């Protein structure tokens, strides 16, 4: 599957947030919203070695990019995203992805640590010639740690001690296929004017684990 550098801006919004009209942005047309229901299972080692190195590994079903996703830190606060297709096994990490993080895991097994269920409303922004300019994802997220993560954190007394209760929030992401500072700034200004706030978390998993 195609690998790419993820260029996105993330915003926190209230659950009753009214999404602005992105068709008002200069030079783009906003398609009708499309709703996807996504389920993602996140994997890590005992001791959360991937999370400690700002790496996320997940298996996602639903939506247009279902599959295995490995996200690695990249330049300018972006992330490199590697994809592999779904296989018959829901628990066996694809070899290509496991090998990319082998130095970080140190041979420790990767196991499910969290599940996130997301109702995603996608608005695609296109140029006059039909090229995709940006994708806006409005996410209502329900997240829960799984037993392995709860036990690890409880034993260490770290974040998530006594975990098990679902966490729910809403966020908006604006992702562009290549840097477009003017469009990115205009989209950020439009969202802020509607009441959105720049997110304090780099990822959904990070928000869950820090709660």
mmCIF file of C-alpha atoms in Angstrom:
data_model
loop_
_atom_site.group_PDB
_atom_site.id
_atom_site.type_symbol
_atom_site.label_atom_id
_atom_site.label_comp_id
_atom_site.label_asym_id
_atom_site.label_seq_id
_atom_site.Cartn_x
_atom_site.Cartn_y
_atom_site.Cartn_z
ATOM 1 C CA UNK A 1 0.000 0.000 0.000
ATOM 2 C CA UNK A 2 1.077 3.625 -0.455
ATOM 3 C CA UNK A 3 3.174 5.278 2.259
ATOM 4 C CA UNK A 4 3.108 9.038 2.740
ATOM 5 C CA UNK A 5 3.920 11.925 5.041
ATOM 6 C CA UNK A 6 0.881 13.020 7.019
ATOM 7 C CA UNK A 7 0.459 16.826 7.044
ATOM 8 C CA UNK A 8 -2.425 17.776 9.307
ATOM 9 C CA UNK A 9 -3.728 20.278 11.812
ATOM 10 C CA UNK A 10 -5.804 19.068 14.756
ATOM 11 C CA UNK A 11 -8.431 21.041 16.670
ATOM 12 C CA UNK A 12 -10.499 20.329 19.781
ATOM 13 C CA UNK A 13 -14.181 21.209 19.572
ATOM 14 C CA UNK A 14 -17.207 20.896 21.843
ATOM 15 C CA UNK A 15 -19.694 18.099 21.139
ATOM 16 C CA UNK A 16 -22.273 20.652 19.925
ATOM 17 C CA UNK A 17 -19.766 22.373 17.600
ATOM 18 C CA UNK A 18 -21.328 23.613 14.349
ATOM 19 C CA UNK A 19 -19.025 22.804 11.471
ATOM 20 C CA UNK A 20 -18.395 25.919 9.306
ATOM 21 C CA UNK A 21 -18.889 26.099 5.544
ATOM 22 C CA UNK A 22 -15.502 25.135 4.115
ATOM 23 C CA UNK A 23 -16.779 26.071 0.664
ATOM 24 C CA UNK A 24 -16.231 29.661 1.805
ATOM 25 C CA UNK A 25 -12.460 29.143 1.633
ATOM 26 C CA UNK A 26 -10.859 30.772 -1.431
ATOM 27 C CA UNK A 27 -10.075 28.609 -4.427
ATOM 28 C CA UNK A 28 -11.782 25.398 -3.313
ATOM 29 C CA UNK A 29 -15.129 23.641 -3.560
ATOM 30 C CA UNK A 30 -16.453 21.601 -0.631
ATOM 31 C CA UNK A 31 -18.057 18.237 -1.408
ATOM 32 C CA UNK A 32 -21.094 16.970 0.490
ATOM 33 C CA UNK A 33 -20.138 15.425 3.852
ATOM 34 C CA UNK A 34 -19.619 11.647 3.935
ATOM 35 C CA UNK A 35 -19.951 9.680 7.184
ATOM 36 C CA UNK A 36 -17.709 6.697 8.039
ATOM 37 C CA UNK A 37 -17.710 4.483 11.118
ATOM 38 C CA UNK A 38 -14.208 3.406 12.075
ATOM 39 C CA UNK A 39 -12.864 0.947 14.635
ATOM 40 C CA UNK A 40 -9.144 1.054 15.418
ATOM 41 C CA UNK A 41 -7.189 -1.269 17.696
ATOM 42 C CA UNK A 42 -3.827 0.134 18.826
ATOM 43 C CA UNK A 43 -0.794 -2.026 19.586
ATOM 44 C CA UNK A 44 2.246 -1.510 21.817
ATOM 45 C CA UNK A 45 4.634 -3.416 24.070
ATOM 46 C CA UNK A 46 4.436 -3.820 27.810
ATOM 47 C CA UNK A 47 5.949 -0.611 29.135
ATOM 48 C CA UNK A 48 4.489 1.290 26.149
ATOM 49 C CA UNK A 49 7.747 1.596 24.206
ATOM 50 C CA UNK A 50 6.101 2.835 21.003
ATOM 51 C CA UNK A 51 4.111 5.555 22.766
ATOM 52 C CA UNK A 52 7.263 6.704 24.571
ATOM 53 C CA UNK A 53 8.880 7.243 21.154
ATOM 54 C CA UNK A 54 5.843 9.040 19.650
ATOM 55 C CA UNK A 55 5.051 6.053 17.410
ATOM 56 C CA UNK A 56 1.552 4.685 16.857
ATOM 57 C CA UNK A 57 0.572 1.326 15.371
ATOM 58 C CA UNK A 58 -3.048 0.446 14.696
ATOM 59 C CA UNK A 59 -5.347 -1.889 12.821
ATOM 60 C CA UNK A 60 -8.364 0.003 11.469
ATOM 61 C CA UNK A 61 -11.562 -1.238 9.873
ATOM 62 C CA UNK A 62 -14.049 0.989 8.064
ATOM 63 C CA UNK A 63 -13.515 4.053 5.906
ATOM 64 C CA UNK A 64 -11.498 4.502 2.737
ATOM 65 C CA UNK A 65 -8.092 3.657 4.248
ATOM 66 C CA UNK A 66 -8.800 0.611 6.390
ATOM 67 C CA UNK A 67 -5.781 -1.537 7.103
ATOM 68 C CA UNK A 68 -2.694 -1.454 9.311
ATOM 69 C CA UNK A 69 -1.145 1.988 9.872
ATOM 70 C CA UNK A 70 2.253 2.739 11.406
ATOM 71 C CA UNK A 71 2.937 6.415 12.139
ATOM 72 C CA UNK A 72 6.524 7.545 12.746
ATOM 73 C CA UNK A 73 7.803 11.024 13.696
ATOM 74 C CA UNK A 74 8.903 13.090 10.676
ATOM 75 C CA UNK A 75 10.240 16.598 10.063
ATOM 76 C CA UNK A 76 8.290 19.775 10.904
ATOM 77 C CA UNK A 77 6.068 17.963 13.443
ATOM 78 C CA UNK A 78 4.557 15.854 10.652
ATOM 79 C CA UNK A 79 4.427 12.063 10.653
ATOM 80 C CA UNK A 80 5.411 9.411 8.155
ATOM 81 C CA UNK A 81 2.587 6.915 7.699
ATOM 82 C CA UNK A 82 3.179 3.359 6.461
ATOM 83 C CA UNK A 83 0.252 1.188 5.361
ATOM 84 C CA UNK A 84 -0.350 -2.538 5.038
ATOM 85 C CA UNK A 85 -3.634 -4.225 4.043
ATOM 86 C CA UNK A 86 -5.843 -6.130 6.464
ATOM 87 C CA UNK A 87 -5.129 -9.839 6.803
ATOM 88 C CA UNK A 88 -7.038 -12.754 8.288
ATOM 89 C CA UNK A 89 -5.404 -12.235 11.673
ATOM 90 C CA UNK A 90 -6.536 -9.292 13.793
ATOM 91 C CA UNK A 91 -3.640 -9.701 16.243
ATOM 92 C CA UNK A 92 -0.604 -10.470 14.075
ATOM 93 C CA UNK A 93 1.253 -7.285 13.114
ATOM 94 C CA UNK A 94 2.463 -7.309 9.478
ATOM 95 C CA UNK A 95 6.158 -8.149 9.273
ATOM 96 C CA UNK A 96 7.110 -4.960 7.375
ATOM 97 C CA UNK A 97 5.657 -2.771 10.123
ATOM 98 C CA UNK A 98 6.974 -4.875 12.996
ATOM 99 C CA UNK A 99 10.481 -4.757 11.506
ATOM 100 C CA UNK A 100 10.381 -0.952 11.274
ATOM 101 C CA UNK A 101 9.928 -0.679 15.049
ATOM 102 C CA UNK A 102 12.039 -3.680 16.079
ATOM 103 C CA UNK A 103 14.801 -1.462 17.453
ATOM 104 C CA UNK A 104 12.264 0.341 19.646
ATOM 105 C CA UNK A 105 10.409 -2.764 20.848
ATOM 106 C CA UNK A 106 13.646 -4.594 21.641
ATOM 107 C CA UNK A 107 12.053 -7.935 20.819
ATOM 108 C CA UNK A 108 9.108 -7.474 23.166
ATOM 109 C CA UNK A 109 5.786 -8.667 21.706
ATOM 110 C CA UNK A 110 3.224 -6.191 20.396
ATOM 111 C CA UNK A 111 -0.279 -6.569 21.794
ATOM 112 C CA UNK A 112 -3.581 -4.609 21.735
ATOM 113 C CA UNK A 113 -3.621 -1.753 24.251
ATOM 114 C CA UNK A 114 -6.607 0.398 23.238
ATOM 115 C CA UNK A 115 -9.680 0.524 21.029
ATOM 116 C CA UNK A 116 -11.090 3.685 19.441
ATOM 117 C CA UNK A 117 -14.497 3.844 17.775
ATOM 118 C CA UNK A 118 -14.975 6.926 15.634
ATOM 119 C CA UNK A 119 -17.916 8.394 13.761
ATOM 120 C CA UNK A 120 -16.076 10.418 11.114
ATOM 121 C CA UNK A 121 -17.694 13.037 8.901
ATOM 122 C CA UNK A 122 -15.424 13.842 5.960
ATOM 123 C CA UNK A 123 -15.584 16.995 3.830
ATOM 124 C CA UNK A 124 -13.260 16.894 0.805
ATOM 125 C CA UNK A 125 -12.034 20.193 -0.635
ATOM 126 C CA UNK A 126 -11.122 20.246 -4.340
ATOM 127 C CA UNK A 127 -9.643 22.715 -6.799
ATOM 128 C CA UNK A 128 -11.395 23.773 -9.985
ATOM 129 C CA UNK A 129 -9.448 21.142 -11.933
ATOM 130 C CA UNK A 130 -10.687 18.372 -9.618
ATOM 131 C CA UNK A 131 -7.479 17.954 -7.612
ATOM 132 C CA UNK A 132 -7.958 17.206 -3.927
ATOM 133 C CA UNK A 133 -6.741 20.205 -1.926
ATOM 134 C CA UNK A 134 -7.574 19.060 1.603
ATOM 135 C CA UNK A 135 -9.667 16.669 3.643
ATOM 136 C CA UNK A 136 -11.513 17.806 6.744
ATOM 137 C CA UNK A 137 -12.364 15.016 9.205
ATOM 138 C CA UNK A 138 -14.866 15.803 11.974
ATOM 139 C CA UNK A 139 -14.472 12.970 14.499
ATOM 140 C CA UNK A 140 -16.685 11.913 17.394
ATOM 141 C CA UNK A 141 -14.455 9.507 19.307
ATOM 142 C CA UNK A 142 -15.137 6.895 21.985
ATOM 143 C CA UNK A 143 -11.888 5.415 23.314
ATOM 144 C CA UNK A 144 -11.025 2.794 25.904
ATOM 145 C CA UNK A 145 -7.830 1.225 27.181
ATOM 146 C CA UNK A 146 -7.631 -2.538 26.995
ATOM 147 C CA UNK A 147 -6.431 -4.746 29.847
ATOM 148 C CA UNK A 148 -2.739 -4.778 28.946
ATOM 149 C CA UNK A 149 -2.484 -0.980 28.938
ATOM 150 C CA UNK A 150 -4.509 -0.645 32.148
ATOM 151 C CA UNK A 151 -2.328 -3.162 33.945
ATOM 152 C CA UNK A 152 0.933 -1.579 32.754
ATOM 153 C CA UNK A 153 -0.102 1.931 33.782
ATOM 154 C CA UNK A 154 -1.628 0.870 37.084
ATOM 155 C CA UNK A 155 1.500 -1.039 38.058
ATOM 156 C CA UNK A 156 3.678 1.974 37.378
ATOM 157 C CA UNK A 157 1.282 4.471 38.924
ATOM 158 C CA UNK A 158 1.390 6.447 35.692
ATOM 159 C CA UNK A 159 -1.381 7.962 33.588
ATOM 160 C CA UNK A 160 -4.374 5.708 33.236
ATOM 161 C CA UNK A 161 -4.123 4.003 36.608
ATOM 162 C CA UNK A 162 -7.491 2.362 37.233
ATOM 163 C CA UNK A 163 -8.343 2.642 33.542
ATOM 164 C CA UNK A 164 -11.366 1.015 31.975
ATOM 165 C CA UNK A 165 -13.982 3.746 31.617
ATOM 166 C CA UNK A 166 -14.522 4.982 28.044
ATOM 167 C CA UNK A 167 -13.371 8.488 27.174
ATOM 168 C CA UNK A 168 -15.422 10.499 24.661
ATOM 169 C CA UNK A 169 -14.482 13.659 22.744
ATOM 170 C CA UNK A 170 -14.840 15.452 19.420
ATOM 171 C CA UNK A 171 -12.033 16.807 17.256
ATOM 172 C CA UNK A 172 -11.481 18.145 13.746
ATOM 173 C CA UNK A 173 -8.465 17.410 11.546
ATOM 174 C CA UNK A 174 -7.485 19.239 8.350
ATOM 175 C CA UNK A 175 -5.092 17.168 6.224
ATOM 176 C CA UNK A 176 -3.439 18.317 3.007
ATOM 177 C CA UNK A 177 -1.587 16.097 0.499
ATOM 178 C CA UNK A 178 1.219 18.656 0.239
ATOM 179 C CA UNK A 179 2.016 21.871 2.135
ATOM 180 C CA UNK A 180 -0.277 24.773 1.207
ATOM 181 C CA UNK A 181 0.341 27.441 3.846
ATOM 182 C CA UNK A 182 -2.347 29.857 2.648
ATOM 183 C CA UNK A 183 -5.085 27.202 2.532
ATOM 184 C CA UNK A 184 -3.967 25.675 5.823
ATOM 185 C CA UNK A 185 -4.011 29.075 7.523
ATOM 186 C CA UNK A 186 -7.409 29.969 6.046
ATOM 187 C CA UNK A 187 -8.905 26.680 7.237
ATOM 188 C CA UNK A 188 -7.435 27.179 10.718
ATOM 189 C CA UNK A 189 -8.818 30.729 10.897
ATOM 190 C CA UNK A 190 -12.273 29.514 9.813
ATOM 191 C CA UNK A 191 -12.302 26.798 12.473
ATOM 192 C CA UNK A 192 -11.093 29.131 15.224
ATOM 193 C CA UNK A 193 -13.790 31.655 14.323
ATOM 194 C CA UNK A 194 -16.357 28.863 14.775
ATOM 195 C CA UNK A 195 -15.017 28.025 18.249
ATOM 196 C CA UNK A 196 -12.367 25.357 17.572
ATOM 197 C CA UNK A 197 -9.149 25.272 19.617
ATOM 198 C CA UNK A 198 -5.733 23.959 18.540
ATOM 199 C CA UNK A 199 -5.364 20.470 19.986
ATOM 200 C CA UNK A 200 -2.924 19.868 22.792
ATOM 201 C CA UNK A 201 -2.457 16.220 21.739
ATOM 202 C CA UNK A 202 -0.626 14.958 18.670
ATOM 203 C CA UNK A 203 -2.780 11.830 18.395
ATOM 204 C CA UNK A 204 -6.013 10.265 19.601
ATOM 205 C CA UNK A 205 -4.092 7.536 21.376
ATOM 206 C CA UNK A 206 -1.966 10.145 23.148
ATOM 207 C CA UNK A 207 -5.109 11.831 24.456
ATOM 208 C CA UNK A 208 -6.460 8.554 25.797
ATOM 209 C CA UNK A 209 -3.220 7.502 27.474
ATOM 210 C CA UNK A 210 -2.687 10.904 29.103
ATOM 211 C CA UNK A 211 -6.204 11.014 30.584
#
